[in-house]
mmCIF file of C-alpha atoms in Angstrom:
data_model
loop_
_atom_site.group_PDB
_atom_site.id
_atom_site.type_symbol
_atom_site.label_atom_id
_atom_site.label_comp_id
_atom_site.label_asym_id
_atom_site.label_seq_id
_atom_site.Cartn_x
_atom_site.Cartn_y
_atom_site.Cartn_z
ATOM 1 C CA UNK A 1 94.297 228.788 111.739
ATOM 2 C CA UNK A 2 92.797 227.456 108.599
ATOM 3 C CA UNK A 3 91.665 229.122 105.559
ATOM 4 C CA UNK A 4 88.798 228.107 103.079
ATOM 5 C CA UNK A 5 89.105 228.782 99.696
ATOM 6 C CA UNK A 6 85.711 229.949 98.577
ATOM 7 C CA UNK A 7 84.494 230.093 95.289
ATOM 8 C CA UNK A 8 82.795 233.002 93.810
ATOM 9 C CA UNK A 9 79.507 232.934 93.038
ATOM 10 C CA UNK A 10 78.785 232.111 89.544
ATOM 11 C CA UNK A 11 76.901 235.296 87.607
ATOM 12 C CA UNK A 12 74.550 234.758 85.617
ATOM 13 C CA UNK A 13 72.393 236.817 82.874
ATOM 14 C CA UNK A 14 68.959 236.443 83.208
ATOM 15 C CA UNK A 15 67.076 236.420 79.991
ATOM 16 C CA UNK A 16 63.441 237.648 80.436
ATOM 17 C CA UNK A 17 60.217 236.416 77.835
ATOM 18 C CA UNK A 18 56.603 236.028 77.734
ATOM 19 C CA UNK A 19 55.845 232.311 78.006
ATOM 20 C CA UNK A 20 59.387 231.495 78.065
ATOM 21 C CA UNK A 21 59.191 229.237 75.924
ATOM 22 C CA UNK A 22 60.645 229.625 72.379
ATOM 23 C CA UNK A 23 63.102 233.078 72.267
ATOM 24 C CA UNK A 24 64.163 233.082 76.180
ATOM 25 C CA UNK A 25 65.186 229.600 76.066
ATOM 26 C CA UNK A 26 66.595 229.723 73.108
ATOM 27 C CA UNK A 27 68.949 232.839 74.800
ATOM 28 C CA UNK A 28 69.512 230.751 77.453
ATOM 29 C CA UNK A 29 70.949 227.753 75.471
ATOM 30 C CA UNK A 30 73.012 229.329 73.440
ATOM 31 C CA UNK A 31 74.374 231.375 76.137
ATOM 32 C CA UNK A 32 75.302 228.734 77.760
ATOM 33 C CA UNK A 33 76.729 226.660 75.405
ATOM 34 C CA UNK A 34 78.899 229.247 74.606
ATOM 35 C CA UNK A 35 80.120 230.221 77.417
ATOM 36 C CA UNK A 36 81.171 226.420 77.978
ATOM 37 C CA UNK A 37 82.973 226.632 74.777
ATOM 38 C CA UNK A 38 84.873 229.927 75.693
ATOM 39 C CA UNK A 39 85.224 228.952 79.361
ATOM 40 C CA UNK A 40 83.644 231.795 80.853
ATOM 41 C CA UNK A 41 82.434 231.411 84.029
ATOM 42 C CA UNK A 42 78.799 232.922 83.276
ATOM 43 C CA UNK A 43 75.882 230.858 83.211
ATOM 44 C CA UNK A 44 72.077 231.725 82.017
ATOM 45 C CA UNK A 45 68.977 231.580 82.911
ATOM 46 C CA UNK A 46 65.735 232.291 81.616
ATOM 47 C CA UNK A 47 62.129 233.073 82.921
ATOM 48 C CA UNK A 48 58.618 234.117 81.285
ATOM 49 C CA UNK A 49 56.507 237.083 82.712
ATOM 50 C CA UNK A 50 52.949 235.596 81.748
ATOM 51 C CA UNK A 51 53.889 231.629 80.910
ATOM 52 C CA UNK A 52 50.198 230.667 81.273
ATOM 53 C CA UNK A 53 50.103 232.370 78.087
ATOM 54 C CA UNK A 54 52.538 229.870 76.343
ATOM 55 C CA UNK A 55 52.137 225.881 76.058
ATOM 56 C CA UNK A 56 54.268 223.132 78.099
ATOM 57 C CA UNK A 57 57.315 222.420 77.460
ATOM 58 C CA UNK A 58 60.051 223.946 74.958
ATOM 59 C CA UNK A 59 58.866 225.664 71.039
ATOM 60 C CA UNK A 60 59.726 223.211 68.125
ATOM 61 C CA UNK A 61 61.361 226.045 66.468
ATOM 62 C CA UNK A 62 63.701 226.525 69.169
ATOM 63 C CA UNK A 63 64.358 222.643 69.878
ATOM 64 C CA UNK A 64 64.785 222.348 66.187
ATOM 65 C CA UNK A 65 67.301 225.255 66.083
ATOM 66 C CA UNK A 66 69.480 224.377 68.699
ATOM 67 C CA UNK A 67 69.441 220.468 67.540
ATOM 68 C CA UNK A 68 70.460 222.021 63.474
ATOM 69 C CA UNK A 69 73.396 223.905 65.720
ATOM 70 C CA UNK A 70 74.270 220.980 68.151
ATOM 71 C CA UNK A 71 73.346 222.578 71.548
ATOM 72 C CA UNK A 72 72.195 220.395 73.808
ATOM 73 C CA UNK A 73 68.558 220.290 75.175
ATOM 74 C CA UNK A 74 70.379 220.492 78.799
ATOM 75 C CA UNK A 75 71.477 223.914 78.223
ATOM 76 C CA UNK A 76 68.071 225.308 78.870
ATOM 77 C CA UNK A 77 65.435 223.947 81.795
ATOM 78 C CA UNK A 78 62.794 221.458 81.042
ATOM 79 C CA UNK A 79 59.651 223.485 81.323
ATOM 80 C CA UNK A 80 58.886 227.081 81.767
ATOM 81 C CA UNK A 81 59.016 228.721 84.425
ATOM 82 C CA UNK A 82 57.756 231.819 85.771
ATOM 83 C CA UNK A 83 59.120 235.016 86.638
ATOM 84 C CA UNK A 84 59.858 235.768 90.212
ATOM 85 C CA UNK A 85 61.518 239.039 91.997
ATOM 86 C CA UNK A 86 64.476 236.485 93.071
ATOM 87 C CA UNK A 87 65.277 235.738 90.040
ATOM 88 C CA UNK A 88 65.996 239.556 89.227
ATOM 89 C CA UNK A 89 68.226 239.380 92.364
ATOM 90 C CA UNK A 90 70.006 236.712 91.494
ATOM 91 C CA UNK A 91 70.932 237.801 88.142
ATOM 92 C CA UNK A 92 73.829 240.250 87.622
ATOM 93 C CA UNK A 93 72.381 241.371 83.950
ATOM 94 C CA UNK A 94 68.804 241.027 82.877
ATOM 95 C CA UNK A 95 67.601 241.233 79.684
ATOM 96 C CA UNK A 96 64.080 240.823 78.684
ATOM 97 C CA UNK A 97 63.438 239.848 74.491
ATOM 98 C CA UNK A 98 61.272 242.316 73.613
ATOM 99 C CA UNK A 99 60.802 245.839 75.474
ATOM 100 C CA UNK A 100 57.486 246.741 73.789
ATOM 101 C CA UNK A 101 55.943 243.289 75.060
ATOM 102 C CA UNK A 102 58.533 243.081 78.058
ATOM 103 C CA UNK A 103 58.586 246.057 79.580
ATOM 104 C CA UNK A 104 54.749 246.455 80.196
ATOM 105 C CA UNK A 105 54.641 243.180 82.304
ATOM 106 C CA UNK A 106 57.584 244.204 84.415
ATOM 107 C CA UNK A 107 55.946 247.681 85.180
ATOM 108 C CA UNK A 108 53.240 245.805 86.422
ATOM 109 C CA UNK A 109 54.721 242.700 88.269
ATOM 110 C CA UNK A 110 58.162 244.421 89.390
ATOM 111 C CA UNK A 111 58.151 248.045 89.143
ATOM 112 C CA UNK A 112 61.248 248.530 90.854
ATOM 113 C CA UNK A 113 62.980 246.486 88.592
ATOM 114 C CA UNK A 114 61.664 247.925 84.771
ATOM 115 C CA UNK A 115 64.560 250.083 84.670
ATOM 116 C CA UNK A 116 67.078 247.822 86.298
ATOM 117 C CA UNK A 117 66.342 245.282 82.877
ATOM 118 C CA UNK A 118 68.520 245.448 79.640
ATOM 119 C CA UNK A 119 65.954 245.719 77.019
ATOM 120 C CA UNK A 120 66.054 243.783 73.485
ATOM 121 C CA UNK A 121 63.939 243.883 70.313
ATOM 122 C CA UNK A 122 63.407 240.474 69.050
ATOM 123 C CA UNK A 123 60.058 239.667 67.869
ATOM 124 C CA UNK A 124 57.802 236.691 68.437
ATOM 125 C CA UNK A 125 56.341 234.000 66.170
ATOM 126 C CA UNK A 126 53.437 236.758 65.847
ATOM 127 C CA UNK A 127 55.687 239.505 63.855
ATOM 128 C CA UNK A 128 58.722 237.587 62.348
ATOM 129 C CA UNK A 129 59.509 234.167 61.588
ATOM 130 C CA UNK A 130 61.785 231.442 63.830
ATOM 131 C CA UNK A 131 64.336 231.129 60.892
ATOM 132 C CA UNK A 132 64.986 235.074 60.558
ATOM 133 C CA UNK A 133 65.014 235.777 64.818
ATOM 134 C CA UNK A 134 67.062 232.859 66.135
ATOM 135 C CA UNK A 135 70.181 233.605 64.024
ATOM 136 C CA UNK A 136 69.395 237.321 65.184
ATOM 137 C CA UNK A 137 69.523 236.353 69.078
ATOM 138 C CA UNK A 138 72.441 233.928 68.609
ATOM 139 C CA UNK A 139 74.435 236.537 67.497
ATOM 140 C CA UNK A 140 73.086 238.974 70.013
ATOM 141 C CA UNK A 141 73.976 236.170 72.728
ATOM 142 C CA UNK A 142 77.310 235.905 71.491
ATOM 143 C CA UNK A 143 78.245 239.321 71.155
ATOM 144 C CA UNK A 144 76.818 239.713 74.950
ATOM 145 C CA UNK A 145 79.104 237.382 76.029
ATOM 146 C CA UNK A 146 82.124 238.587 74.471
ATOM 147 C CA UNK A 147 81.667 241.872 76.072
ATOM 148 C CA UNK A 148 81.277 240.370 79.711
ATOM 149 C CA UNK A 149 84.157 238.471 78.824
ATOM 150 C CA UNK A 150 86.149 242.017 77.387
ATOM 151 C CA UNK A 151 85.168 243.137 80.913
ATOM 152 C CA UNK A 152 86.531 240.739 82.901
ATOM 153 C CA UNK A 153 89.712 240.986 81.642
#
């Protein structure tokens, strides 16, 4: 008799926004690239609760900030995209950007979930500027993923 090797599945953070379109992706990329870097066998993702609310495509600030730090543009999806209860499923951590802006959307669209979601305080474009809350959320990101990786181990 045979046996297949099967791989795990691949876990992956989830990181939660408005329009996802400037601070989630930006998560998402750096995640990512990172954890190519360090080998670790997480991946991101990212989603927006209300994208309607945000224009096509990806924020200048963040394509600018992850071009100044070399991360490529692959490292995040090509358009927004919204929210959806699978996506909470398929995530083993989920972290939305913001709670005060977050957390009111997921009460609404996924009760069950708004306690099952990690929740950060990074502010938008409305509150803070790109150059002060990127280098906040990289390190944020990076820290994250050395404690999944401390875990593993």
């Amino acid at each position: 008799m045979r046996t297949e090797m099967r791989n795990a599945p691949t876990p992956e953070v989830l990181f939660v926004c408005t329009g996802n379109y400037y601070r989630s992706r930006f998560a998402e990329a750096v995640f990512n690239h990172l954890a190519r870097e360090r080998q670790s066998p997480w991946r991101a993702f990212s989603r927006g609760v209300a994208i309607h609310l945000a224009p096509p495509g990806l924020s200048p600030h963040t394509a600018a900030a992850l071009a100044k730090r070399g991360i490529s543009l692959d490292l995040t999806a090509r358009e927004r995209c919204q929210l959806a209860e699978a996506d909470l499923q398929r995530a083993a951590r989920r972290i939305a950007l913001k709670e005060a802006e977050h957390r009111p959307y997921l009460r609404q669209l996924f009760p069950a979930w708004e306690d099952r979601v990690e929740y950060w305080h990074f502010h938008d474009l409305d509150f803070s500027t790109a150059e002060l809350v990127l280098p906040e959320i990289e390190q944020r990101v990076a820290a994250l993923l050395e404690a999944l990786a401390a875990t593993a181990g």
